[in-house]
């Protein structure tokens, strides 16, 4: 109901476009990035607030009802504008010495984004679903952010280690081969 696979693909493509088209032109599009942060952040946060409010009052992620339709629309409207605002804020930060220094920590993760996304999904399935340890709903919510941070930090250092030996991540290699064939 949430359309998550299509949104994830769209956000991957959006990130690729930002990397290829926006980052090289940062000095010329500063004002557009500031507007994107302001508008995307405002719309994204407001819509996410609506989604979270409905979830808190109903106890359900997505309902099959008119309220569920509003919740799904709020979720959809919240994610993409907020992602654009985050990307624009990161692009603006990249222009500064301090911002670049802070963001460079994430470069190995970005170079292996598909591998990182898929391994995060597998790790979370193993931890939280019935196919693994089944911890969903049994772990205090306060432990979820530290768990997510631990997974991200472990992935970051694993990616840095991998990239010392290879040009790209394993799933990026498979994706490139599938897209361009043996000559890509």
Coordinates of N, CA, C and O in Angstrom, one line a residue:
X1 N 0.8 -1.2 0.0 CA 0.0 0.0 0.0 C 0.9 1.3 0.0 O 0.5 2.3 -0.6
X2 N 2.0 1.2 0.6 CA 2.9 2.4 0.7 C 3.6 2.7 -0.6 O 4.1 3.8 -0.7
X3 N 3.7 1.8 -1.5 CA 4.4 2.0 -2.7 C 5.9 2.1 -2.5 O 6.7 2.7 -3.3
X4 N 6.4 1.5 -1.4 CA 7.8 1.6 -1.0 C 8.8 1.2 -2.1 O 9.8 1.9 -2.3
X5 N 8.7 0.1 -2.8 CA 9.7 -0.2 -3.8 C 9.9 0.8 -4.9 O 11.0 1.2 -5.3
X6 N 8.8 1.4 -5.4 CA 8.9 2.5 -6.4 C 9.5 3.7 -5.8 O 10.3 4.4 -6.4
X7 N 9.2 4.0 -4.5 CA 9.8 5.2 -3.9 C 11.3 5.0 -3.7 O 12.1 5.9 -3.9
X8 N 11.7 3.8 -3.3 CA 13.1 3.6 -3.0 C 13.9 3.7 -4.3 O 14.9 4.3 -4.4
X9 N 13.4 3.1 -5.4 CA 14.0 3.2 -6.7 C 14.1 4.7 -7.1 O 15.1 5.2 -7.6
X10 N 13.0 5.4 -6.9 CA 13.0 6.8 -7.3 C 14.0 7.6 -6.5 O 14.7 8.5 -7.1
X11 N 14.2 7.3 -5.3 CA 15.2 8.0 -4.4 C 16.6 7.7 -4.8 O 17.5 8.5 -4.8
X12 N 16.8 6.4 -5.2 CA 18.1 6.0 -5.7 C 18.4 6.8 -7.0 O 19.5 7.3 -7.2
X13 N 17.5 6.9 -7.9 CA 17.7 7.6 -9.2 C 17.9 9.1 -8.9 O 18.7 9.7 -9.5
X14 N 17.1 9.6 -7.9 CA 17.3 11.0 -7.6 C 18.7 11.3 -7.0 O 19.3 12.3 -7.4
X15 N 19.2 10.4 -6.2 CA 20.5 10.5 -5.7 C 21.6 10.5 -6.8 O 22.5 11.2 -6.8
X16 N 21.4 9.6 -7.7 CA 22.3 9.5 -8.9 C 22.3 10.8 -9.7 O 23.3 11.2 -10.1
X17 N 21.1 11.3 -9.9 CA 21.0 12.6 -10.6 C 21.7 13.7 -9.9 O 22.4 14.5 -10.5
X18 N 21.5 13.8 -8.6 CA 22.1 14.8 -7.8 C 23.6 14.7 -7.9 O 24.3 15.7 -8.1
X19 N 24.1 13.5 -7.8 CA 25.6 13.3 -7.9 C 26.1 13.7 -9.2 O 27.2 14.3 -9.4
X20 N 25.4 13.4 -10.3 CA 25.9 13.6 -11.6 C 25.6 15.1 -12.1 O 26.4 15.6 -12.9
X21 N 24.5 15.6 -11.7 CA 24.1 16.9 -12.3 C 24.1 18.1 -11.4 O 24.4 19.2 -11.8
X22 N 23.9 17.8 -10.1 CA 23.8 19.0 -9.2 C 25.2 19.3 -8.6 O 25.6 20.4 -8.5
X23 N 25.9 18.3 -8.0 CA 27.1 18.5 -7.4 C 28.1 19.3 -8.3 O 28.8 20.2 -7.8
X24 N 28.3 18.9 -9.5 CA 29.2 19.7 -10.4 C 28.9 21.1 -10.6 O 29.7 22.0 -10.9
X25 N 27.6 21.5 -10.3 CA 27.2 22.9 -10.5 C 26.8 23.6 -9.2 O 26.1 24.6 -9.2
X26 N 27.4 23.2 -8.1 CA 27.0 23.7 -6.8 C 27.2 25.3 -6.8 O 26.3 25.9 -6.2
X27 N 28.2 25.8 -7.3 CA 28.5 27.2 -7.2 C 27.4 28.0 -8.0 O 27.2 29.2 -7.7
X28 N 26.7 27.5 -8.9 CA 25.8 28.2 -9.7 C 24.3 28.0 -9.3 O 23.5 28.8 -9.7
X29 N 24.1 27.1 -8.4 CA 22.7 26.8 -8.0 C 22.4 27.0 -6.5 O 21.5 26.4 -6.0
X30 N 23.2 27.8 -5.8 CA 23.1 27.9 -4.4 C 21.7 28.3 -4.0 O 21.1 27.8 -3.0
X31 N 21.1 29.3 -4.6 CA 19.8 29.8 -4.3 C 18.7 28.7 -4.4 O 17.8 28.6 -3.6
X32 N 18.8 28.0 -5.5 CA 17.8 26.9 -5.7 C 17.9 25.8 -4.6 O 16.9 25.3 -4.2
X33 N 19.1 25.6 -4.2 CA 19.3 24.6 -3.1 C 18.7 25.1 -1.8 O 18.1 24.4 -1.0
X34 N 18.9 26.4 -1.5 CA 18.3 27.0 -0.3 C 16.8 26.9 -0.3 O 16.1 26.6 0.7
X35 N 16.2 27.2 -1.5 CA 14.8 27.1 -1.6 C 14.3 25.7 -1.5 O 13.3 25.4 -0.8
X36 N 15.0 24.7 -2.0 CA 14.7 23.3 -1.9 C 14.7 22.9 -0.4 O 13.8 22.2 0.1
X37 N 15.7 23.4 0.4 CA 15.8 23.0 1.8 C 14.5 23.6 2.5 O 13.9 22.9 3.3
X38 N 14.2 24.8 2.2 CA 13.1 25.5 2.9 C 11.8 24.8 2.5 O 11.0 24.5 3.4
X39 N 11.5 24.7 1.3 CA 10.2 24.2 0.8 C 10.1 22.7 1.1 O 9.1 22.2 1.6
X40 N 11.1 22.0 0.6 CA 11.1 20.5 0.8 C 11.0 20.1 2.3 O 10.3 19.2 2.7
X41 N 11.8 20.8 3.1 CA 11.8 20.6 4.5 C 10.5 20.9 5.2 O 10.0 20.1 6.0
X42 N 9.9 22.0 4.8 CA 8.6 22.3 5.4 C 7.5 21.4 5.0 O 6.8 20.8 5.8
X43 N 7.4 21.1 3.7 CA 6.3 20.1 3.2 C 6.6 18.8 3.8 O 5.7 18.1 4.3
X44 N 7.9 18.3 3.7 CA 8.2 17.0 4.2 C 7.9 16.8 5.7 O 7.4 15.8 6.1
X45 N 8.3 17.8 6.5 CA 8.1 17.7 7.9 C 6.6 17.8 8.3 O 6.1 17.0 9.2
X46 N 5.8 18.7 7.6 CA 4.4 18.8 7.9 C 3.7 17.5 7.5 O 2.9 16.9 8.3
X47 N 4.0 16.9 6.3 CA 3.3 15.7 5.9 C 3.8 14.5 6.8 O 2.9 13.7 7.2
X48 N 5.0 14.5 7.2 CA 5.5 13.4 8.1 C 4.8 13.5 9.5 O 4.5 12.5 10.1
X49 N 4.5 14.7 9.9 CA 3.8 15.0 11.2 C 2.4 14.4 11.1 O 1.9 13.7 12.0
X50 N 1.7 14.6 9.9 CA 0.4 14.1 9.7 C 0.4 12.6 9.7 O -0.4 11.9 10.4
X51 N 1.4 12.0 9.0 CA 1.5 10.5 9.0 C 1.7 10.0 10.4 O 1.1 9.1 10.9
X52 N 2.7 10.6 11.2 CA 3.0 10.1 12.5 C 1.8 10.3 13.5 O 1.6 9.4 14.3
X53 N 1.1 11.4 13.3 CA -0.1 11.6 14.2 C -1.2 10.6 14.0 O -1.7 10.1 14.9
X54 N -1.4 10.2 12.7 CA -2.4 9.2 12.4 C -1.9 7.8 12.9 O -2.7 7.1 13.6
X55 N -0.6 7.5 12.8 CA -0.1 6.3 13.3 C -0.2 6.2 14.8 O -0.6 5.2 15.3
X56 N 0.1 7.3 15.4 CA 0.0 7.4 16.9 C -1.4 7.2 17.4 O -1.6 6.5 18.4
X57 N -2.3 7.8 16.7 CA -3.7 7.7 17.2 C -4.4 6.4 16.8 O -5.3 5.9 17.6
X58 N -4.0 5.7 15.8 CA -4.6 4.5 15.3 C -3.8 3.3 15.7 O -4.3 2.2 15.8
X59 N -2.5 3.4 15.9 CA -1.6 2.3 16.3 C -1.3 1.5 15.0 O -0.8 0.4 15.2
X60 N -1.6 2.0 13.9 CA -1.4 1.2 12.6 C -0.5 2.0 11.7 O -0.6 3.2 11.5
X61 N 0.4 1.2 11.0 CA 1.2 1.9 10.0 C 0.4 2.4 8.8 O 0.5 3.5 8.4
X62 N -0.4 1.5 8.2 CA -1.3 1.8 7.1 C -2.6 1.1 7.2 O -2.6 -0.1 7.4
X63 N -3.7 1.9 7.2 CA -5.0 1.3 7.3 C -5.7 1.2 6.0 O -5.4 2.0 5.1
X64 N -6.5 0.2 5.8 CA -7.3 0.1 4.6 C -8.6 0.8 4.8 O -9.7 0.2 5.0
X65 N -8.6 2.2 4.8 CA -9.7 3.0 5.1 C -9.4 4.4 4.5 O -8.3 4.7 4.1
X66 N -10.4 5.3 4.5 CA -10.2 6.7 4.1 C -9.1 7.3 4.9 O -8.2 8.0 4.4
X67 N -9.0 7.1 6.2 CA -7.9 7.6 7.1 C -6.6 7.0 6.6 O -5.6 7.7 6.6
X68 N -6.6 5.7 6.3 CA -5.4 5.1 5.8 C -4.9 5.7 4.5 O -3.7 5.8 4.3
X69 N -5.9 6.1 3.7 CA -5.5 6.7 2.4 C -4.8 8.1 2.7 O -3.8 8.4 2.0
X70 N -5.3 8.8 3.6 CA -4.7 10.1 4.0 C -3.3 9.8 4.6 O -2.4 10.5 4.3
X71 N -3.2 8.8 5.4 CA -2.0 8.4 6.0 C -0.9 8.1 4.9 O 0.2 8.5 5.0
X72 N -1.3 7.3 4.0 CA -0.4 6.9 2.9 C 0.0 8.1 2.1 O 1.1 8.2 1.7
X73 N -1.0 9.0 1.8 CA -0.6 10.2 1.0 C 0.3 11.0 1.8 O 1.3 11.6 1.2
X74 N 0.1 11.2 3.1 CA 1.0 12.0 3.9 C 2.4 11.3 4.0 O 3.4 12.1 3.9
X75 N 2.5 10.0 4.1 CA 3.8 9.3 4.0 C 4.5 9.6 2.7 O 5.7 10.0 2.7
X76 N 3.8 9.5 1.6 CA 4.4 9.7 0.3 C 4.8 11.1 0.1 O 5.9 11.4 -0.3
X77 N 4.0 12.1 0.5 CA 4.3 13.5 0.4 C 5.4 13.9 1.4 O 6.1 14.8 1.1
X78 N 5.5 13.2 2.5 CA 6.6 13.5 3.4 C 8.0 13.0 3.0 O 9.0 13.7 3.3
X79 N 8.1 11.8 2.4 CA 9.4 11.3 2.2 C 10.2 12.0 1.1 O 11.3 12.3 1.3
X80 N 9.6 12.1 -0.1 CA 10.4 12.7 -1.2 C 10.8 14.2 -1.0 O 12.0 14.5 -1.2
X81 N 9.9 15.1 -0.6 CA 10.3 16.4 -0.4 C 11.4 16.5 0.7 O 12.3 17.3 0.6
X82 N 11.2 15.7 1.8 CA 12.2 15.7 2.8 C 13.5 15.2 2.4 O 14.6 15.7 2.7
X83 N 13.5 14.1 1.5 CA 14.7 13.6 1.0 C 15.4 14.7 0.1 O 16.6 14.8 0.1
X84 N 14.6 15.4 -0.7 CA 15.2 16.5 -1.5 C 15.8 17.6 -0.6 O 16.9 18.1 -0.9
X85 N 15.1 17.9 0.5 CA 15.7 18.9 1.4 C 17.0 18.4 2.0 O 18.0 19.2 2.1
X86 N 17.0 17.2 2.4 CA 18.3 16.6 3.0 C 19.4 16.6 1.9 O 20.5 17.0 2.2
X87 N 19.1 16.3 0.7 CA 20.1 16.3 -0.4 C 20.6 17.7 -0.6 O 21.8 17.9 -0.8
X88 N 19.7 18.6 -0.7 CA 20.1 20.0 -0.9 C 20.9 20.6 0.3 O 21.9 21.3 0.0
X89 N 20.5 20.2 1.5 CA 21.3 20.7 2.7 C 22.7 20.1 2.6 O 23.7 20.7 2.9
X90 N 22.8 18.8 2.2 CA 24.1 18.2 2.1 C 24.9 18.8 1.0 O 26.1 19.0 1.2
X91 N 24.3 19.1 -0.1 CA 25.0 19.8 -1.2 C 25.5 21.2 -0.8 O 26.6 21.5 -1.1
X92 N 24.7 21.9 0.0 CA 25.2 23.2 0.5 C 26.3 23.0 1.5 O 27.3 23.8 1.5
X93 N 26.2 22.0 2.4 CA 27.3 21.8 3.4 C 28.6 21.4 2.7 O 29.6 21.7 3.1
X94 N 28.4 20.6 1.6 CA 29.6 20.1 0.9 C 30.5 21.3 0.4 O 31.7 21.1 0.2
X95 N 29.9 22.4 0.2 CA 30.6 23.6 -0.3 C 31.5 24.2 0.7 O 32.4 25.1 0.4
X96 N 31.3 23.9 2.0 CA 32.1 24.5 3.1 C 33.2 23.5 3.5 O 33.0 22.3 3.4
X97 N 34.2 24.0 4.1 CA 35.3 23.1 4.6 C 34.8 22.2 5.7 O 35.0 21.0 5.7
X98 N 34.1 22.8 6.7 CA 33.6 22.0 7.8 C 32.6 21.0 7.3 O 32.6 19.8 7.8
X99 N 31.7 21.4 6.4 CA 30.6 20.5 5.9 C 31.2 19.4 5.1 O 30.8 18.2 5.3
X100 N 32.2 19.7 4.3 CA 32.8 18.6 3.5 C 33.6 17.6 4.4 O 33.5 16.4 4.2
X101 N 34.2 18.2 5.4 CA 35.0 17.3 6.4 C 34.0 16.3 7.1 O 34.3 15.2 7.3
X102 N 32.8 16.9 7.5 CA 31.8 16.0 8.2 C 31.2 15.0 7.2 O 31.0 13.8 7.5
X103 N 30.9 15.4 6.0 CA 30.2 14.6 5.0 C 31.2 13.5 4.4 O 30.7 12.5 3.9
X104 N 32.5 13.8 4.4 CA 33.4 12.8 3.8 C 33.3 11.4 4.5 O 33.6 10.4 3.9
X105 N 32.9 11.4 5.8 CA 32.8 10.2 6.5 C 31.8 9.2 5.8 O 31.9 8.0 5.8
X106 N 30.8 9.8 5.1 CA 29.7 9.0 4.4 C 30.1 8.6 3.0 O 29.4 7.8 2.4
X107 N 31.2 9.0 2.5 CA 31.6 8.7 1.1 C 31.6 7.2 0.8 O 31.1 6.8 -0.2
X108 N 32.3 6.4 1.6 CA 32.3 5.0 1.3 C 30.9 4.4 1.3 O 30.6 3.5 0.5
X109 N 30.0 4.9 2.1 CA 28.6 4.4 2.1 C 27.9 4.8 0.8 O 27.2 4.0 0.2
X110 N 28.2 6.0 0.3 CA 27.6 6.4 -1.0 C 28.1 5.7 -2.2 O 27.4 5.4 -3.1
X111 N 29.4 5.3 -2.1 CA 30.0 4.6 -3.2 C 29.5 3.2 -3.3 O 29.6 2.5 -4.4
X112 N 28.9 2.7 -2.2 CA 28.3 1.3 -2.2 C 26.9 1.4 -1.8 O 26.4 0.5 -1.0
X113 N 26.1 2.4 -2.3 CA 24.8 2.6 -1.8 C 23.8 1.4 -2.0 O 23.0 1.1 -1.1
X114 N 23.9 0.8 -3.1 CA 23.0 -0.4 -3.3 C 23.4 -1.5 -2.4 O 22.5 -2.1 -1.8
X115 N 24.6 -1.8 -2.2 CA 25.1 -2.9 -1.3 C 24.7 -2.5 0.1 O 24.2 -3.4 0.9
X116 N 24.8 -1.3 0.5 CA 24.5 -0.8 1.9 C 23.0 -1.0 2.1 O 22.5 -1.5 3.1
X117 N 22.2 -0.5 1.1 CA 20.7 -0.6 1.3 C 20.3 -2.1 1.4 O 19.5 -2.4 2.3
X118 N 20.8 -2.9 0.6 CA 20.4 -4.4 0.6 C 20.9 -5.0 1.9 O 20.1 -5.8 2.5
X119 N 22.1 -4.8 2.3 CA 22.6 -5.4 3.6 C 21.8 -4.8 4.8 O 21.5 -5.6 5.7
X120 N 21.4 -3.6 4.8 CA 20.6 -3.0 5.9 C 19.3 -3.8 5.9 O 18.8 -4.1 7.0
X121 N 18.7 -4.0 4.7 CA 17.4 -4.7 4.7 C 17.6 -6.1 5.2 O 16.7 -6.6 6.0
X122 N 18.6 -6.8 4.8 CA 18.8 -8.2 5.3 C 19.1 -8.2 6.8 O 18.6 -9.1 7.5
X123 N 19.9 -7.3 7.3 CA 20.2 -7.2 8.8 C 18.9 -6.9 9.5 O 18.6 -7.6 10.5
X124 N 18.1 -6.0 9.0 CA 16.9 -5.7 9.7 C 15.9 -6.9 9.7 O 15.2 -7.1 10.7
X125 N 15.8 -7.5 8.6 CA 15.0 -8.8 8.5 C 15.4 -9.8 9.5 O 14.6 -10.4 10.2
X126 N 16.7 -10.0 9.6 CA 17.3 -11.0 10.5 C 17.0 -10.6 11.9 O 16.7 -11.5 12.8
X127 N 17.0 -9.3 12.3 CA 16.8 -8.9 13.6 C 15.3 -8.9 14.0 O 14.9 -9.3 15.1
X128 N 14.5 -8.3 13.1 CA 13.2 -7.9 13.5 C 12.0 -8.8 13.0 O 11.0 -8.8 13.6
X129 N 12.2 -9.5 11.9 CA 11.1 -10.3 11.3 C 11.1 -11.7 11.9 O 12.0 -12.1 12.6
X130 N 10.0 -12.3 11.6 CA 9.8 -13.7 12.0 C 10.8 -14.7 11.4 O 10.9 -15.8 11.8
X131 N 11.4 -14.2 10.3 CA 12.4 -15.1 9.6 C 13.7 -15.1 10.4 O 14.6 -15.9 10.1
X132 N 13.9 -14.2 11.3 CA 15.1 -14.1 12.1 C 14.8 -14.2 13.6 O 14.1 -15.1 14.0
X133 N 15.2 -13.2 14.3 CA 15.1 -13.2 15.8 C 13.7 -12.7 16.2 O 13.3 -12.9 17.4
X134 N 12.9 -12.1 15.3 CA 11.6 -11.7 15.6 C 11.5 -10.7 16.7 O 10.6 -10.7 17.6
X135 N 12.4 -9.7 16.7 CA 12.4 -8.7 17.8 C 11.5 -7.5 17.6 O 11.4 -6.7 18.5
X136 N 10.8 -7.5 16.5 CA 9.9 -6.3 16.2 C 8.8 -6.3 17.3 O 8.2 -7.3 17.6
X137 N 8.6 -5.2 17.9 CA 7.6 -5.0 19.0 C 8.1 -5.5 20.3 O 7.4 -5.3 21.3
X138 N 9.2 -6.2 20.4 CA 9.7 -6.7 21.6 C 10.9 -5.9 22.1 O 11.3 -6.1 23.3
X139 N 11.5 -5.1 21.3 CA 12.7 -4.3 21.6 C 12.1 -2.9 22.0 O 11.3 -2.3 21.2
X140 N 12.6 -2.3 23.1 CA 12.1 -0.9 23.4 C 12.5 0.0 22.3 O 13.6 -0.1 21.7
X141 N 11.6 0.9 22.0 CA 11.8 1.8 20.9 C 13.1 2.7 21.1 O 13.7 3.1 20.1
X142 N 13.5 2.9 22.3 CA 14.7 3.7 22.6 C 15.9 3.0 22.1 O 17.0 3.7 21.9
X143 N 15.9 1.7 21.9 CA 17.1 1.0 21.4 C 17.2 1.0 19.9 O 18.2 0.6 19.4
X144 N 16.2 1.4 19.2 CA 16.2 1.4 17.7 C 17.2 2.4 17.2 O 18.0 2.0 16.3
X145 N 17.3 3.7 17.6 CA 18.3 4.6 17.1 C 19.7 4.1 17.3 O 20.5 4.1 16.4
X146 N 20.1 3.6 18.5 CA 21.5 3.1 18.7 C 21.7 1.9 17.8 O 22.9 1.7 17.3
X147 N 20.7 1.1 17.6 CA 20.9 -0.1 16.8 C 21.2 0.3 15.3 O 22.1 -0.2 14.7
X148 N 20.4 1.3 14.9 CA 20.6 1.8 13.5 C 21.9 2.4 13.3 O 22.6 2.2 12.3
X149 N 22.4 3.2 14.3 CA 23.7 3.8 14.3 C 24.8 2.8 14.2 O 25.7 2.9 13.5
X150 N 24.6 1.8 15.1 CA 25.7 0.7 15.1 C 25.8 0.0 13.8 O 26.9 -0.3 13.3
X151 N 24.6 -0.3 13.2 CA 24.6 -0.9 11.8 C 25.3 0.0 10.8 O 26.1 -0.5 10.0
X152 N 25.0 1.3 10.8 CA 25.5 2.2 9.9 C 27.0 2.4 10.1 O 27.8 2.4 9.1
X153 N 27.5 2.5 11.3 CA 28.9 2.6 11.6 C 29.7 1.3 11.1 O 30.7 1.4 10.4
X154 N 29.1 0.2 11.4 CA 29.7 -1.1 11.0 C 29.8 -1.1 9.4 O 30.8 -1.5 8.9
X155 N 28.7 -0.7 8.8 CA 28.7 -0.7 7.3 C 29.7 0.3 6.8 O 30.4 0.0 5.8
X156 N 29.8 1.4 7.4 CA 30.8 2.4 6.9 C 32.2 1.9 6.9 O 32.9 2.0 5.9
X157 N 32.6 1.3 8.0 CA 34.0 0.8 8.1 C 34.2 -0.4 7.2 O 35.2 -0.6 6.6
X158 N 33.1 -1.3 7.0 CA 33.2 -2.4 6.1 C 33.3 -1.9 4.7 O 34.1 -2.4 3.9
X159 N 32.6 -0.9 4.3 CA 32.7 -0.3 3.0 C 34.1 0.3 2.7 O 34.6 0.1 1.6
X160 N 34.6 1.0 3.7 CA 35.9 1.6 3.5 C 37.0 0.5 3.3 O 37.9 0.6 2.5
X161 N 36.9 -0.6 4.1 CA 37.8 -1.7 3.9 C 37.6 -2.3 2.5 O 38.6 -2.6 1.9
X162 N 36.4 -2.5 2.1 CA 36.1 -3.1 0.8 C 36.7 -2.3 -0.3 O 37.4 -2.8 -1.3
X163 N 36.5 -1.0 -0.2 CA 36.9 -0.1 -1.3 C 38.4 0.1 -1.4 O 38.9 0.7 -2.3
X164 N 39.1 -0.3 -0.3 CA 40.6 -0.3 -0.4 C 41.1 -1.3 -1.4 O 42.2 -1.3 -1.9
X165 N 40.3 -2.4 -1.6 CA 40.7 -3.5 -2.4 C 39.9 -3.5 -3.8 O 40.4 -4.2 -4.7
X166 N 38.8 -2.9 -3.9 CA 37.9 -3.0 -5.1 C 37.4 -1.6 -5.4 O 37.3 -0.7 -4.6
X167 N 37.1 -1.4 -6.7 CA 36.7 -0.1 -7.2 C 35.2 0.2 -6.8 O 34.9 1.4 -6.6
X168 N 34.4 -0.8 -6.7 CA 33.0 -0.6 -6.3 C 32.5 -1.8 -5.5 O 33.2 -2.8 -5.3
X169 N 31.3 -1.6 -4.9 CA 30.8 -2.7 -4.1 C 30.3 -3.9 -4.9 O 30.2 -3.8 -6.1
X170 N 30.1 -5.0 -4.2 CA 29.7 -6.2 -4.9 C 28.4 -6.1 -5.7 O 28.2 -6.5 -6.8
X171 N 27.4 -5.4 -5.1 CA 26.1 -5.3 -5.8 C 26.2 -4.2 -6.9 O 25.5 -4.3 -7.9
X172 N 27.0 -3.2 -6.7 CA 27.2 -2.2 -7.7 C 27.9 -2.9 -8.9 O 27.6 -2.6 -10.1
X173 N 28.8 -3.8 -8.7 CA 29.4 -4.6 -9.8 C 28.4 -5.4 -10.5 O 28.3 -5.4 -11.8
X174 N 27.5 -6.1 -9.8 CA 26.5 -6.9 -10.4 C 25.5 -6.0 -11.2 O 25.2 -6.3 -12.4
X175 N 25.1 -4.9 -10.6 CA 24.3 -3.9 -11.3 C 24.9 -3.4 -12.6 O 24.2 -3.3 -13.6
X176 N 26.2 -3.0 -12.5 CA 26.9 -2.5 -13.7 C 27.0 -3.6 -14.8 O 26.7 -3.3 -16.0
X177 N 27.3 -4.8 -14.4 CA 27.4 -5.9 -15.4 C 26.0 -6.2 -16.0 O 25.9 -6.4 -17.2
X178 N 24.9 -6.1 -15.2 CA 23.6 -6.4 -15.7 C 23.2 -5.2 -16.7 O 22.5 -5.4 -17.6
X179 N 23.6 -4.0 -16.4 CA 23.2 -2.9 -17.1 C 24.0 -2.7 -18.4 O 23.5 -2.5 -19.5
X180 N 25.3 -2.9 -18.3 CA 26.2 -2.6 -19.4 C 26.8 -3.8 -20.1 O 27.5 -3.8 -21.1
X181 N 26.6 -5.0 -19.4 CA 27.2 -6.2 -20.0 C 28.7 -6.4 -19.6 O 29.2 -5.6 -18.8
X182 N 29.3 -7.3 -20.2 CA 30.7 -7.6 -19.9 C 31.7 -6.5 -20.2 O 32.8 -6.4 -19.6
X183 N 31.3 -5.5 -21.1 CA 32.3 -4.5 -21.4 C 32.1 -3.2 -20.5 O 32.9 -2.3 -20.6
X184 N 31.1 -3.2 -19.6 CA 30.8 -2.0 -18.8 C 31.7 -1.8 -17.7 O 32.5 -2.0 -17.1

